[in-house]
Each structure stands twice: as structure tokens, then as C-alpha cells.
Amino acid sequence: MLDCTVKANPAPMYTWDHLKEKNSSSVLKSSALSLGNYTCTATNTLGRDSKVFIVKDGCPILLSPLDVVVEYGASFSVNCSYSATHQFGLSWDGFDDTVEESEEIFRFVDKVTDWETNLTCYMSSNETQCSQDLPITIYKTPDSVFISTVNHRGPMTEGQQYELQCDVYNVAPVQNLTVKWYKGQTLLHQTNFTDTTETPVNETVTLLIRPDRADDGAQYWCEAELDLGAEGPQPHPTNSSNPLSIAVYYKPKHSNSTETIIQDDKVMLDCTVKANPAPTYTWDHLKEKNSSSVLKSSALSLGNYTCTATNTLGRDSKVFIVKDGCPILLSPLDVVVEYGASFSVNCSYSATHQFGLSWDGFDGTVEESEE
């Protein structure tokens, strides 16, 4: 378009010189005009301003495809034609200098082995010459992708910072490369590159992590991806490292520091806690030393028992308060009865010495009986 639109207040009027017919529009289609110069003048009550548009003939060369994305060592083909109505000579720069008097010429490149491969189609006649370059992107997937830790070996410690490194070897073009970091299937981070080098390079990227106990056994890995646009291969070529499994050392930590236990054959004092390395257990207030993480409440006297879980990173204690339970036994345990109907229930106890039993809701009689 020839766009003469300009801001002015009051709004301007537009006039065009060198048009066959008068036109007051601010915009003209170039395809509707002959080659040459066209002067547009915008005028309002405060003044006028002119602009000259120079319309030239475009190069009618058509390339198919418009651009090429090809893997190093692979082949490609391209067709060059023109949309003009009279005959031109066409030739490819990058091959021989032969000029073919034809409306189209086809070229097949059997194997791309030059990183600086260029192709230009030329159109020429006695009066006109123009050319069209074929954009060519040559790519190479990495030879390998490798993940490692930087200046560290062995298990990691919870809360400490560590550096992971991803090495990508022999990849091109680097400006189309994205390196992605994963933990399991979760994407953590990605890095893009602005280097315009077109030949294969090696790239190294790093990632800082601060693992916690939930990361013990987690697998980290990195992936190199080449995004070569709409003309490139789909899905994008990728190359991944082997997973790096990490071990995380962390100290014991109980979910709560105290727990009340009602003494019973089925109730345990459970001090078991997750830690890496696995913890050892000690108990205070026991008559005999015991390294188990679990004790039967029925084997203990009433009172407080402190359990301490210890590994190389630290220790954590938990206090169990053992209390006597109420020995009453009801049979049945609950009753469903229709209004106005009768029911019966038995109350007894499991203790070894004599208690007095009574029912609240009847008289206040206390019976010295086991039920």
C-alpha cells in the first residue's frame, strides 16, 4: 500500500499527483498503479505537507519451499519459478552457471556437507535482472547429553546447596537450542541461547538445587531440544541425558514431641521415624536397655518414657505418657431400642482388685461386685 495517512487537526484532505483519475483517499494499492513516482499532499486550514512514493517492479521469483531446514548430511530439493508473463532465463548460484530459458528450474541437493551451503535463484533478461536467496538452516542433533554434579560425590545433605551440570556435545545451530531441566517428570528450568554460530558447538549449563528429605531417591535429568520453526521437523528433535539419582541425608524428626498412651495389650509406644542414614533408638526410664523403636504399653509401668532417635546428622526425642485406662466393659457396647420397649446391658470390669459399680440414670446404689 501507498499510505499517506498523517495526523492533523483539523483533519486533512488528500490529493495525489500523476494519477489518471482524481482520488482523495489517503491509501492506494500499489498493484493498481503503474511504475513511477506518486506525490501525495495532505492539506488543512493551517498548511500542507507532501510525500513522494516511488513504485518499482518487484522480483517475480517464486521459491518452493520458501526456506529449507535440513539435517547435516541429508538431502533436499527446491523449485524456482517466476510469475511474470514474458520469458526469462533462470539459473542457480551455487551450482553451474547454466541459464535455462524456462518458467521453472528444479534442483536436488543429494547431501549437505558444507555448513555454509547457499543457494540463490537468478532471473535475467535483456532489460531486467533480479535474484532470490533461499534461506537454508542446517542442523545437527547432539552427539550426547550428559548430567553430573559439580565438585561433589556421594549423598547430599538436606538444606545444603548443590550444583548440577548438563553438557551438550556437538549441536547446531545453538540459537535454536533449548536445554531443559527435569526432576522426575516435572520441568524445573530451561535455558535458551543467543549465540548465532551456525556450526556445531559444545554447551554447558548448570542448575542450583537445595534438596530436602522428599528428594531422597529423586531423579534429575536434562534434555536438549532443537526448535527449528514450522519448517523444521515435528516433533522437535530431542536428546536426553541418563537420569541422575540422588541420595539425601536428613536427621530424624518426629511429627509431634509428646503422645499420651492408654495402657492396653494392643497399644504400642511407636517411636519409629524416617531418617537417612537410618536412626538408632534409645529409651529413658526403662529398667533394661532397649534399642527397639516400638514398645508394648502393657509391659510398662505407668509414667513417662522418652525415646530418642539418632543418626549422624542429629537426634530428636519424643515423650510417651503412659496412663491407666478405665477397665469398664459394657455388653453390648451400644443399644438401639424402640421408644417404649425394654433392653438390658451388663457392666463389668477387667481389673484385678475390687471396685464398686453403679449406673447413672437409675438409683445411686454402688454395688461391690465385678458386674
GROMACS .gro file of C-alpha atoms in nm:
model
  371
    1MET     CA    1   0.000   0.000   0.000
    2LEU     CA    2   0.093   0.365  -0.051
    3ASP     CA    3  -0.012   0.501   0.289
    4CYS     CA    4  -0.017   0.881   0.308
    5THR     CA    5  -0.219   0.895   0.629
    6VAL     CA    6  -0.097   1.170   0.863
    7LYS     CA    7  -0.219   1.320   1.190
    8ALA     CA    8  -0.351   1.677   1.176
    9ASN     CA    9  -0.621   1.890   1.337
   10PRO     CA   10  -0.844   1.980   1.163
   11ALA     CA   11  -0.838   1.651   0.970
   12PRO     CA   12  -0.652   1.693   0.639
   13MET     CA   13  -0.768   1.647   0.280
   14TYR     CA   14  -0.556   1.433   0.047
   15THR     CA   15  -0.464   1.488  -0.320
   16TRP     CA   16  -0.246   1.276  -0.549
   17ASP     CA   17  -0.037   1.385  -0.849
   18HIS     CA   18   0.027   1.160  -1.152
   19LEU     CA   19  -0.295   0.959  -1.112
   20LYS     CA   20  -0.516   0.902  -1.416
   21GLU     CA   21  -0.824   0.972  -1.205
   22LYS     CA   22  -0.875   1.204  -0.908
   23ASN     CA   23  -0.855   1.026  -0.571
   24SER     CA   24  -0.897   1.177  -0.222
   25SER     CA   25  -0.812   0.859  -0.030
   26SER     CA   26  -0.506   0.857   0.195
   27VAL     CA   27  -0.419   0.498   0.093
   28LEU     CA   28  -0.366   0.346  -0.255
   29LYS     CA   29  -0.295  -0.012  -0.365
   30SER     CA   30   0.046  -0.038  -0.534
   31SER     CA   31  -0.080  -0.325  -0.752
   32ALA     CA   32  -0.330  -0.089  -0.918
   33LEU     CA   33  -0.060   0.160  -1.022
   34SER     CA   34   0.198   0.182  -1.296
   35LEU     CA   35   0.566   0.207  -1.211
   36GLY     CA   36   0.678   0.561  -1.131
   37ASN     CA   37   0.657   0.843  -0.874
   38TYR     CA   38   0.337   0.948  -0.695
   39THR     CA   39   0.313   1.263  -0.483
   40CYS     CA   40   0.055   1.279  -0.204
   41THR     CA   41  -0.031   1.615  -0.043
   42ALA     CA   42  -0.215   1.643   0.290
   43THR     CA   43  -0.382   1.983   0.347
   44ASN     CA   44  -0.582   2.151   0.623
   45THR     CA   45  -0.654   2.515   0.716
   46LEU     CA   46  -0.312   2.552   0.878
   47GLY     CA   47  -0.095   2.423   0.596
   48ARG     CA   48   0.008   2.133   0.378
   49ASP     CA   49   0.274   1.862   0.355
   50SER     CA   50   0.374   1.631   0.069
   51LYS     CA   51   0.526   1.286   0.042
   52VAL     CA   52   0.665   1.111  -0.269
   53PHE     CA   53   0.609   0.737  -0.320
   54ILE     CA   54   0.840   0.562  -0.571
   55VAL     CA   55   0.674   0.248  -0.715
   56LYS     CA   56   0.921  -0.008  -0.854
   57ASP     CA   57   0.877  -0.350  -1.009
   58GLY     CA   58   0.925  -0.640  -0.763
   59CYS     CA   59   1.124  -0.951  -0.838
   60PRO     CA   60   0.870  -1.213  -0.956
   61ILE     CA   61   1.082  -1.513  -0.849
   62LEU     CA   62   0.895  -1.777  -0.652
   63LEU     CA   63   1.078  -2.039  -0.445
   64SER     CA   64   0.915  -2.359  -0.328
   65PRO     CA   65   0.969  -2.418  -0.043
   66LEU     CA   66   1.032  -2.061   0.072
   67ASP     CA   67   1.302  -2.181   0.309
   68VAL     CA   68   1.472  -2.512   0.387
   69VAL     CA   69   1.552  -2.680   0.718
   70VAL     CA   70   1.779  -2.979   0.660
   71GLU     CA   71   1.983  -3.207   0.882
   72TYR     CA   72   2.357  -3.213   0.818
   73GLY     CA   73   2.431  -3.497   0.575
   74ALA     CA   74   2.072  -3.517   0.447
   75SER     CA   75   1.927  -3.412   0.109
   76PHE     CA   76   1.672  -3.152  -0.001
   77SER     CA   77   1.513  -3.019  -0.320
   78VAL     CA   78   1.384  -2.677  -0.424
   79ASN     CA   79   1.197  -2.533  -0.722
   80CYS     CA   80   1.250  -2.185  -0.867
   81SER     CA   81   0.988  -2.024  -1.094
   82TYR     CA   82   0.853  -1.676  -1.176
   83SER     CA   83   0.516  -1.511  -1.205
   84ALA     CA   84   0.597  -1.272  -1.493
   85THR     CA   85   0.413  -1.301  -1.825
   86HIS     CA   86   0.714  -1.297  -2.059
   87GLN     CA   87   1.015  -1.529  -2.086
   88PHE     CA   88   1.317  -1.500  -1.856
   89GLY     CA   89   1.631  -1.702  -1.806
   90LEU     CA   90   1.668  -1.874  -1.468
   91SER     CA   91   1.984  -2.001  -1.303
   92TRP     CA   92   2.104  -2.127  -0.964
   93ASP     CA   93   2.406  -1.972  -0.799
   94GLY     CA   94   2.583  -2.244  -0.603
   95PHE     CA   95   2.577  -2.493  -0.894
   96ASP     CA   96   2.690  -2.434  -1.252
   97ASP     CA   97   2.631  -2.108  -1.439
   98THR     CA   98   2.379  -2.259  -1.681
   99VAL     CA   99   2.088  -2.027  -1.765
  100GLU     CA  100   1.772  -2.214  -1.859
  101GLU     CA  101   1.506  -2.047  -2.074
  102SER     CA  102   1.223  -2.197  -1.875
  103GLU     CA  103   0.946  -2.087  -1.641
  104GLU     CA  104   1.091  -2.300  -1.361
  105ILE     CA  105   1.406  -2.487  -1.266
  106PHE     CA  106   1.442  -2.766  -1.010
  107ARG     CA  107   1.745  -2.852  -0.800
  108PHE     CA  108   1.813  -3.155  -0.581
  109VAL     CA  109   2.095  -3.143  -0.326
  110ASP     CA  110   2.195  -3.502  -0.258
  111LYS     CA  111   2.393  -3.448   0.063
  112VAL     CA  112   2.453  -3.135   0.270
  113THR     CA  113   2.814  -3.149   0.390
  114ASP     CA  114   2.902  -2.778   0.382
  115TRP     CA  115   2.785  -2.567   0.678
  116GLU     CA  116   2.796  -2.260   0.452
  117THR     CA  117   2.569  -2.401   0.181
  118ASN     CA  118   2.397  -2.112  -0.003
  119LEU     CA  119   2.158  -2.110  -0.298
  120THR     CA  120   2.035  -1.812  -0.499
  121CYS     CA  121   1.799  -1.824  -0.795
  122TYR     CA  122   1.865  -1.559  -1.063
  123MET     CA  123   1.618  -1.434  -1.322
  124SER     CA  124   1.751  -1.232  -1.615
  125SER     CA  125   1.653  -1.085  -1.950
  126ASN     CA  126   1.795  -0.810  -2.168
  127GLU     CA  127   1.628  -0.543  -1.953
  128THR     CA  128   1.582  -0.696  -1.608
  129GLN     CA  129   1.782  -0.895  -1.357
  130CYS     CA  130   1.683  -0.994  -1.003
  131SER     CA  131   1.751  -1.273  -0.758
  132GLN     CA  132   1.605  -1.453  -0.460
  133ASP     CA  133   1.812  -1.617  -0.186
  134LEU     CA  134   1.695  -1.947  -0.041
  135PRO     CA  135   1.719  -1.938   0.340
  136ILE     CA  136   1.882  -2.265   0.448
  137THR     CA  137   1.903  -2.382   0.809
  138ILE     CA  138   2.137  -2.677   0.862
  139TYR     CA  139   2.101  -2.854   1.194
  140LYS     CA  140   2.270  -3.133   1.383
  141THR     CA  141   2.133  -3.310   1.690
  142PRO     CA  142   2.378  -3.356   1.982
  143ASP     CA  143   2.618  -3.649   1.984
  144SER     CA  144   2.543  -3.688   2.355
  145VAL     CA  145   2.391  -3.515   2.658
  146PHE     CA  146   2.548  -3.577   2.999
  147ILE     CA  147   2.442  -3.476   3.353
  148SER     CA  148   2.672  -3.461   3.657
  149THR     CA  149   2.723  -3.292   3.993
  150VAL     CA  150   2.982  -3.014   4.027
  151ASN     CA  151   3.254  -3.066   4.291
  152HIS     CA  152   3.053  -3.325   4.483
  153ARG     CA  153   3.025  -3.700   4.515
  154GLY     CA  154   2.802  -3.922   4.723
  155PRO     CA  155   2.487  -3.842   4.923
  156MET     CA  156   2.366  -3.484   4.959
  157THR     CA  157   2.261  -3.324   5.289
  158GLU     CA  158   1.915  -3.177   5.338
  159GLY     CA  159   1.911  -2.797   5.313
  160GLN     CA  160   2.255  -2.766   5.152
  161GLN     CA  161   2.301  -2.614   4.804
  162TYR     CA  162   2.443  -2.819   4.518
  163GLU     CA  163   2.517  -2.754   4.152
  164LEU     CA  164   2.418  -2.983   3.867
  165GLN     CA  165   2.580  -2.958   3.524
  166CYS     CA  166   2.444  -3.054   3.182
  167ASP     CA  167   2.689  -3.094   2.892
  168VAL     CA  168   2.556  -3.094   2.535
  169TYR     CA  169   2.809  -3.207   2.276
  170ASN     CA  170   2.830  -3.114   1.909
  171VAL     CA  171   2.495  -2.945   1.836
  172ALA     CA  172   2.391  -2.685   1.575
  173PRO     CA  173   2.259  -2.424   1.538
  174VAL     CA  174   2.292  -2.322   1.903
  175GLN     CA  175   2.047  -2.030   1.875
  176ASN     CA  176   1.770  -2.288   1.819
  177LEU     CA  177   1.877  -2.495   2.119
  178THR     CA  178   1.685  -2.515   2.448
  179VAL     CA  179   1.825  -2.709   2.743
  180LYS     CA  180   1.555  -2.824   2.987
  181TRP     CA  181   1.600  -2.948   3.344
  182TYR     CA  182   1.364  -3.206   3.495
  183LYS     CA  183   1.309  -3.370   3.832
  184GLY     CA  184   1.112  -3.681   3.752
  185GLN     CA  185   0.855  -3.555   3.501
  186THR     CA  186   0.847  -3.200   3.643
  187LEU     CA  187   1.011  -2.926   3.435
  188LEU     CA  188   1.232  -2.717   3.666
  189HIS     CA  189   1.407  -2.470   3.435
  190GLN     CA  190   1.510  -2.412   3.076
  191THR     CA  191   1.790  -2.218   2.907
  192ASN     CA  192   1.793  -2.062   2.560
  193PHE     CA  193   2.095  -1.931   2.368
  194THR     CA  194   2.158  -1.615   2.165
  195ASP     CA  195   2.486  -1.721   2.002
  196THR     CA  196   2.449  -1.704   1.623
  197THR     CA  197   2.720  -1.962   1.550
  198GLU     CA  198   2.586  -2.195   1.279
  199THR     CA  199   2.844  -2.474   1.309
  200PRO     CA  200   2.838  -2.741   1.584
  201VAL     CA  201   2.940  -2.634   1.935
  202ASN     CA  202   2.950  -2.778   2.286
  203GLU     CA  203   2.735  -2.611   2.551
  204THR     CA  204   2.735  -2.639   2.931
  205VAL     CA  205   2.453  -2.520   3.156
  206THR     CA  206   2.415  -2.552   3.534
  207LEU     CA  207   2.131  -2.571   3.784
  208LEU     CA  208   2.141  -2.495   4.158
  209ILE     CA  209   1.932  -2.721   4.383
  210ARG     CA  210   1.867  -2.735   4.758
  211PRO     CA  211   1.724  -3.084   4.822
  212ASP     CA  212   1.505  -3.180   5.116
  213ARG     CA  213   1.407  -3.519   5.258
  214ALA     CA  214   1.131  -3.558   4.999
  215ASP     CA  215   1.402  -3.555   4.728
  216ASP     CA  216   1.576  -3.866   4.861
  217GLY     CA  217   1.586  -4.101   4.560
  218ALA     CA  218   1.473  -3.830   4.316
  219GLN     CA  219   1.596  -3.848   3.957
  220TYR     CA  220   1.725  -3.538   3.780
  221TRP     CA  221   1.789  -3.526   3.406
  222CYS     CA  222   1.840  -3.272   3.129
  223GLU     CA  223   1.718  -3.259   2.771
  224ALA     CA  224   1.849  -3.080   2.463
  225GLU     CA  225   1.575  -2.969   2.223
  226LEU     CA  226   1.611  -2.807   1.879
  227ASP     CA  227   1.319  -2.583   1.784
  228LEU     CA  228   1.365  -2.517   1.412
  229GLY     CA  229   1.032  -2.349   1.349
  230ALA     CA  230   0.735  -2.451   1.140
  231GLU     CA  231   0.953  -2.576   0.853
  232GLY     CA  232   1.163  -2.790   1.086
  233PRO     CA  233   1.096  -3.147   1.196
  234GLN     CA  234   0.792  -3.210   1.415
  235PRO     CA  235   0.804  -3.301   1.695
  236HIS     CA  236   1.122  -3.112   1.777
  237PRO     CA  237   1.438  -3.328   1.783
  238THR     CA  238   1.539  -3.403   2.144
  239ASN     CA  239   1.826  -3.583   2.313
  240SER     CA  240   1.817  -3.661   2.686
  241SER     CA  241   2.078  -3.747   2.946
  242ASN     CA  242   2.061  -4.057   3.161
  243PRO     CA  243   1.886  -3.984   3.493
  244LEU     CA  244   2.097  -3.882   3.793
  245SER     CA  245   1.956  -4.038   4.112
  246ILE     CA  246   2.041  -3.851   4.431
  247ALA     CA  247   2.050  -3.974   4.790
  248VAL     CA  248   1.963  -3.714   5.054
  249TYR     CA  249   2.079  -3.745   5.414
  250TYR     CA  250   1.846  -3.592   5.674
  251LYS     CA  251   1.814  -3.609   6.052
  252PRO     CA  252   1.524  -3.768   6.244
  253LYS     CA  253   1.222  -3.550   6.312
  254HIS     CA  254   0.903  -3.670   6.485
  255SER     CA  255   0.571  -3.525   6.377
  256ASN     CA  256   0.492  -3.443   6.742
  257SER     CA  257   0.703  -3.428   7.057
  258THR     CA  258   0.459  -3.593   7.301
  259GLU     CA  259   0.196  -3.865   7.287
  260THR     CA  260  -0.038  -3.996   7.555
  261ILE     CA  261  -0.084  -4.374   7.563
  262ILE     CA  262  -0.363  -4.560   7.745
  263GLN     CA  263  -0.213  -4.881   7.876
  264ASP     CA  264  -0.351  -5.181   7.689
  265ASP     CA  265  -0.226  -5.508   7.540
  266LYS     CA  266  -0.291  -5.377   7.188
  267VAL     CA  267  -0.145  -5.026   7.228
  268MET     CA  268   0.219  -4.962   7.136
  269LEU     CA  269   0.469  -4.686   7.204
  270ASP     CA  270   0.583  -4.632   6.842
  271CYS     CA  271   0.891  -4.410   6.812
  272THR     CA  272   0.964  -4.508   6.451
  273VAL     CA  273   1.076  -4.208   6.243
  274LYS     CA  274   1.215  -4.160   5.891
  275ALA     CA  275   1.578  -4.056   5.865
  276ASN     CA  276   1.877  -4.115   5.638
  277PRO     CA  277   2.104  -4.278   5.749
  278ALA     CA  278   1.860  -4.499   5.941
  279PRO     CA  279   1.845  -4.393   6.308
  280THR     CA  280   1.919  -4.586   6.626
  281TYR     CA  281   1.679  -4.568   6.921
  282THR     CA  282   1.733  -4.527   7.295
  283TRP     CA  283   1.475  -4.514   7.577
  284ASP     CA  284   1.496  -4.338   7.912
  285HIS     CA  285   1.328  -4.469   8.231
  286LEU     CA  286   1.337  -4.835   8.126
  287LYS     CA  287   1.464  -5.096   8.370
  288GLU     CA  288   1.657  -5.263   8.088
  289LYS     CA  289   1.827  -5.118   7.779
  290ASN     CA  290   1.614  -5.147   7.464
  291SER     CA  291   1.706  -5.035   7.109
  292SER     CA  292   1.370  -5.117   6.952
  293SER     CA  293   1.162  -4.834   6.807
  294VAL     CA  294   0.838  -4.992   6.938
  295LEU     CA  295   0.738  -5.099   7.293
  296LYS     CA  296   0.424  -5.264   7.427
  297SER     CA  297   0.241  -5.037   7.670
  298SER     CA  298   0.114  -5.337   7.868
  299ALA     CA  299   0.473  -5.432   7.959
  300LEU     CA  300   0.544  -5.091   8.115
  301SER     CA  301   0.461  -4.921   8.439
  302LEU     CA  302   0.259  -4.600   8.433
  303GLY     CA  303   0.471  -4.289   8.374
  304ASN     CA  304   0.673  -4.100   8.113
  305TYR     CA  305   0.910  -4.264   7.866
  306THR     CA  306   1.145  -4.063   7.643
  307CYS     CA  307   1.257  -4.213   7.312
  308THR     CA  308   1.550  -4.057   7.123
  309ALA     CA  309   1.617  -4.132   6.754
  310THR     CA  310   1.976  -4.056   6.647
  311ASN     CA  311   2.177  -4.062   6.323
  312THR     CA  312   2.495  -3.891   6.202
  313LEU     CA  313   2.311  -3.565   6.130
  314GLY     CA  314   2.132  -3.520   6.461
  315ARG     CA  315   1.875  -3.651   6.706
  316ASP     CA  316   1.513  -3.597   6.801
  317SER     CA  317   1.322  -3.705   7.112
  318LYS     CA  318   0.961  -3.789   7.184
  319VAL     CA  319   0.791  -3.832   7.522
  320PHE     CA  320   0.527  -4.103   7.569
  321ILE     CA  321   0.294  -4.060   7.868
  322VAL     CA  322   0.156  -4.398   7.974
  323LYS     CA  323  -0.169  -4.373   8.169
  324ASP     CA  324  -0.403  -4.630   8.319
  325GLY     CA  325  -0.714  -4.693   8.116
  326CYS     CA  326  -1.067  -4.731   8.257
  327PRO     CA  327  -1.125  -5.112   8.291
  328ILE     CA  328  -1.506  -5.098   8.244
  329LEU     CA  329  -1.651  -5.337   7.988
  330LEU     CA  330  -2.008  -5.293   7.854
  331SER     CA  331  -2.204  -5.569   7.686
  332PRO     CA  332  -2.344  -5.484   7.439
  333LEU     CA  333  -2.123  -5.184   7.357
  334ASP     CA  334  -2.423  -4.985   7.232
  335VAL     CA  335  -2.803  -5.026   7.221
  336VAL     CA  336  -3.070  -4.939   6.963
  337VAL     CA  337  -3.418  -4.956   7.122
  338GLU     CA  338  -3.769  -4.854   7.019
  339TYR     CA  339  -3.939  -4.594   7.232
  340GLY     CA  340  -4.146  -4.773   7.499
  341ALA     CA  341  -3.961  -5.106   7.461
  342SER     CA  342  -3.717  -5.270   7.705
  343PHE     CA  343  -3.347  -5.357   7.687
  344SER     CA  344  -3.072  -5.500   7.910
  345VAL     CA  345  -2.699  -5.433   7.942
  346ASN     CA  346  -2.419  -5.575   8.155
  347CYS     CA  347  -2.140  -5.365   8.310
  348SER     CA  348  -1.820  -5.532   8.433
  349TYR     CA  349  -1.450  -5.454   8.474
  350SER     CA  350  -1.124  -5.622   8.388
  351ALA     CA  351  -0.914  -5.500   8.683
  352THR     CA  352  -0.773  -5.748   8.937
  353HIS     CA  353  -0.893  -5.573   9.254
  354GLN     CA  354  -1.244  -5.495   9.376
  355PHE     CA  355  -1.435  -5.188   9.255
  356GLY     CA  356  -1.783  -5.057   9.327
  357LEU     CA  357  -2.009  -5.034   9.021
  358SER     CA  358  -2.320  -4.817   8.973
  359TRP     CA  359  -2.543  -4.699   8.687
  360ASP     CA  360  -2.600  -4.328   8.638
  361GLY     CA  361  -2.961  -4.277   8.531
  362PHE     CA  362  -3.106  -4.514   8.796
  363ASP     CA  363  -3.063  -4.503   9.177
  364GLY     CA  364  -2.733  -4.411   9.337
  365THR     CA  365  -2.662  -4.763   9.466
  366VAL     CA  366  -2.297  -4.869   9.449
  367GLU     CA  367  -2.251  -5.246   9.438
  368GLU     CA  368  -1.925  -5.414   9.541
  369SER     CA  369  -1.939  -5.662   9.254
  370GLU     CA  370  -1.749  -5.744   8.935
  371GLU     CA  371  -2.064  -5.684   8.727
   0.00000   0.00000   0.00000
